[in-house]
Every structure is written in C-alpha cells, then in structure tokens.
XYZ file of C-alpha atoms in Angstrom:
193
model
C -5.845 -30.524 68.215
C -2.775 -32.459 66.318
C -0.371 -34.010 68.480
C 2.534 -35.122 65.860
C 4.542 -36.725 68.558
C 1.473 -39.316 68.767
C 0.582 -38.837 65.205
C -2.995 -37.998 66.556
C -5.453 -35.582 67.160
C -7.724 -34.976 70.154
C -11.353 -32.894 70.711
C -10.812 -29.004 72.514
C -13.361 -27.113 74.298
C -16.134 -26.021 72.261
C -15.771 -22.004 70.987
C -18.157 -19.825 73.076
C -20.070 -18.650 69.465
C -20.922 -20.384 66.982
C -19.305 -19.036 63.623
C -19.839 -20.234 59.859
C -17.902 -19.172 57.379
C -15.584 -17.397 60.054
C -11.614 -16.627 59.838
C -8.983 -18.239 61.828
C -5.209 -17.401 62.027
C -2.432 -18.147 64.721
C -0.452 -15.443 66.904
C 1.937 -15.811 69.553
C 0.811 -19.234 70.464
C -2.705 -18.356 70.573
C -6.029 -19.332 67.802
C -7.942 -16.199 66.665
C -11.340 -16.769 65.459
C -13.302 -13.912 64.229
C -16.246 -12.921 62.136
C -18.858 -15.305 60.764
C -22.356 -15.174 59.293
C -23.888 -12.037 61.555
C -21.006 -11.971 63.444
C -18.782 -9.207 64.772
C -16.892 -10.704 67.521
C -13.683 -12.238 68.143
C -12.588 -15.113 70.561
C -9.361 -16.642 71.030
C -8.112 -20.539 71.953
C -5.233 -21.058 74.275
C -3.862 -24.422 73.916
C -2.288 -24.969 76.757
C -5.062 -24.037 78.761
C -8.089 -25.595 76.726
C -9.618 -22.538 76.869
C -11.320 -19.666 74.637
C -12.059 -16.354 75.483
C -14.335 -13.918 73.937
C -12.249 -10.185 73.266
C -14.394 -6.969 73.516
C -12.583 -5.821 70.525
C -15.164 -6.724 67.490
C -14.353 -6.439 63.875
C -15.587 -2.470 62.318
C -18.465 -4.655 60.368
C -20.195 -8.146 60.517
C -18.188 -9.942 58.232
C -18.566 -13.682 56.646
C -16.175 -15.294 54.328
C -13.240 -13.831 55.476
C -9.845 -14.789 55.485
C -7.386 -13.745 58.777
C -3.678 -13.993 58.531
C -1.057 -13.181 61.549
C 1.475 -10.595 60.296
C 4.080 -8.903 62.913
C 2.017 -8.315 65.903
C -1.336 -7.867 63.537
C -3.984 -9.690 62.247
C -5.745 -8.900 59.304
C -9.260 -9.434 58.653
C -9.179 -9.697 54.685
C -12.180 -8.990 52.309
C -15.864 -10.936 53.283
C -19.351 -10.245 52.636
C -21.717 -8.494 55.115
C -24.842 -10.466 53.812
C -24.839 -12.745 50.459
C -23.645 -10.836 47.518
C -22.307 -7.446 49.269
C -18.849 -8.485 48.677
C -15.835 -6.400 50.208
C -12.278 -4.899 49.469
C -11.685 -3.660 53.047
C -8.782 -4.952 54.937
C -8.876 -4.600 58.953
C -5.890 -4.458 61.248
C -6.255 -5.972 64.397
C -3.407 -4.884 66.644
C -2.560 -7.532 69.537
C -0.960 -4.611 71.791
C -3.628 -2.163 71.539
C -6.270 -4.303 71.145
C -8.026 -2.571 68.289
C -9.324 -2.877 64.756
C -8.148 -0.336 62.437
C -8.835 0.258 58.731
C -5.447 -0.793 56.568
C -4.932 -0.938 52.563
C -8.163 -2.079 50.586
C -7.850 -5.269 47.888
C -7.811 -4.717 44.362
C -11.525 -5.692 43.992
C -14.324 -6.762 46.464
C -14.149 -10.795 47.235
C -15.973 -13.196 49.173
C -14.077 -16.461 50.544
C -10.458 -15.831 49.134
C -7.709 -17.509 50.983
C -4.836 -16.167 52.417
C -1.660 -16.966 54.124
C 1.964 -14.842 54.443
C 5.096 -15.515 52.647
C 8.474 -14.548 53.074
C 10.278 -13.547 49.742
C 14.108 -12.982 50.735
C 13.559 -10.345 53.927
C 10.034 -8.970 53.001
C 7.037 -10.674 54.524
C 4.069 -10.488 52.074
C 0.280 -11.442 52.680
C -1.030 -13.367 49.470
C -4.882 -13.379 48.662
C -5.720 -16.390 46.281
C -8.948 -16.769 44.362
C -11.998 -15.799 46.080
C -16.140 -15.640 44.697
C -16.102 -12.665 43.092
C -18.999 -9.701 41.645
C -15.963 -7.532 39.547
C -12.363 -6.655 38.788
C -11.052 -10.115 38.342
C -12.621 -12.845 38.043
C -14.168 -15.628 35.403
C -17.570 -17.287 34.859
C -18.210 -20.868 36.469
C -21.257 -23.008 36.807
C -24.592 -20.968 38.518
C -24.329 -17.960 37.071
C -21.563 -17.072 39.571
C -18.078 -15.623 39.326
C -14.723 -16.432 40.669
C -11.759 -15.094 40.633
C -8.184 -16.595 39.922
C -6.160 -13.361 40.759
C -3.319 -13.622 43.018
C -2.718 -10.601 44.846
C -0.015 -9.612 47.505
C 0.488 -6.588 49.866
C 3.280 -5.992 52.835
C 3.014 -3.353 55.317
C 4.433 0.061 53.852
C 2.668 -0.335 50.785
C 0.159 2.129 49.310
C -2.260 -0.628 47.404
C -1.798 -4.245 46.770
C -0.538 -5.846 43.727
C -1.601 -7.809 41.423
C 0.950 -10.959 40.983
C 1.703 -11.932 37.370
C 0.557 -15.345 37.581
C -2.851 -16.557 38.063
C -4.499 -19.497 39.762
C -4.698 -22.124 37.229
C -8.831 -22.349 37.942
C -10.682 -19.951 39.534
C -11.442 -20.808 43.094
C -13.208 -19.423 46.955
C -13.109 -21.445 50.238
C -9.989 -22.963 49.857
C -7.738 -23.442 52.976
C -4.154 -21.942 52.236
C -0.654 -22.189 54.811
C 2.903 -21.917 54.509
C 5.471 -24.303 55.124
C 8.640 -22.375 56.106
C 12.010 -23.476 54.520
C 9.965 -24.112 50.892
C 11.943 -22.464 47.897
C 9.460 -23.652 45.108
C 6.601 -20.897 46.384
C 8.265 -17.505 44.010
C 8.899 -19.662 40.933
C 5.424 -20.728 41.001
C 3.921 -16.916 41.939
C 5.806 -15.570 39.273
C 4.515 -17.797 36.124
C-alpha cells in the first residue's frame, strides 16, 4: 500500500487465493480482485482494516486475463480467456447492491489481456478497452505467430454495442496496466486521432 504523505509504501495481508493473471479495480473505498487462471471467485481488500474477504458471488465463468473497471455502483469483468486461446467478448456486471454477476453488452471482438480504465468525456462516463492479445476482428501480427490488437474501444451504460474509437493504439499491445488521472484535458484529443 502507497502512503503519499510518507512518500512510501508498506506490505498488506496476503489475498486468501492465489490469482495470476486476475483483475483488480477500486469501489467505494474497497480493492476487488476477481478471476484468475481457473478461477471463479472474487475477494475484496479493505484498507483500513488490512483485511480481505472472499464474496460468494463468483464470476458466470472462470476467467483469466481480464480487465475490471468500477463504473456507478458496478464492476465490470471485461473480456478474458477461459483456458489459453479461448478468447472472450463477454462483459459481466457485478452489482455491489445486489451482489450479483449479470451478463451486460459484449466487445466488438473476443480479447485476452486488454486494459481498461473509465473516462469522463464532458458528463458521460465511458469504459475504454485498449489493445488486448487477440484471435480476430482487430488486431495485427507480432513476433510468435501471435496477434494483437491496437483497437480502442469504448461503451457507457445505455448503449446497445460498444464502439470502435477512431484512433488506434500506436502499437499493438495486451497486459498493459491503464488508470485515469481526473482533472486531465489531453485524454479526447488523443482518443480522437
């Protein structure tokens, strides 16, 4: 944990599973941590306690190589792979009140590893999905025979499918960790290139 005040950071309790190639996003205070390599289960830090608990609510499918972003009182569990090379499209709501996973708006194409954050453009919040490895739809050939993808897509609550932004990453890329800093004007001029 970062302490900024002290310009330092210190060791937390130890998460009660352990996850590779998991997603992690922040709500209300609290650290969600979910998914993994054949993993289906969810657990959640509390700071101020120094403590994580595991949730009974479990994702709909194993998932690896997800990404999780906080959004309004959700989380969603974005795209993944249920074993190496079954790539996914499916989107999963997570809703804090209710405590459930529900099925939400699919990506564009299936994608393992994307990264993901939300941005607010004037008074609409947006989730963003950069990059990602990649089988189809949109991607481009690197080294090992593999493909990646440098689509930027984006997708807000209300919406029937996601869209695809008109600028691309300038190389394709997976695994890569993504935030935003609020207050930043530079983020639309650069999405919209």
């Amino acid at each position: 944990q970062y302490d900024s005040a002290s310009n330092s950071w210190r060791f937390v309790n130890f998460m009660l599973q352990t996850r590779t190639g998991a997603g992690a996003a922040s709500l209300g205070g609290l650290v969600y941590v979910c998914g993994g390599v054949d993993r289906d289960s969810m657990e959640r830090f509390d700071p101020k306690q120094n403590q994580w608990t595991l949730l009974t609510a479990t994702l709909p499918m194993r998932s690896a190589g997800l990404a999780l972003v906080a959004l309004g009182d959700c989380l969603y569990a974005i795209a993944g792979n249920r074993e190496f090379g079954n790539f996914k499209n499916q989107v999963h709501c997570y809703n804090l009140y209710e405590g459930t996973w529900t099925e939400s708006v699919p990506l564009l194409s299936p994608c393992s590893c994307p990264s993901a954050t939300v941005i607010r453009l004037v008074a609409d919040e947006y989730i963003y999905v950069f990059g990602g490895d990649a089988r189809a739809g949109i991607s481009v050939h690197v080294p090992m025979n593999r493909l990646m993808s440098q689509a930027i897509q984006r997708w807000k609550p209300g919406m029937t499918t996601w869209e695809l932004c008109r600028g691309t990453l300038r190389a394709p890329i997976k695994a890569m960790a993504c935030c935003t800093v609020s207050g930043c004007d530079l983020i639309e001029p650069l999405l919209s290139r």
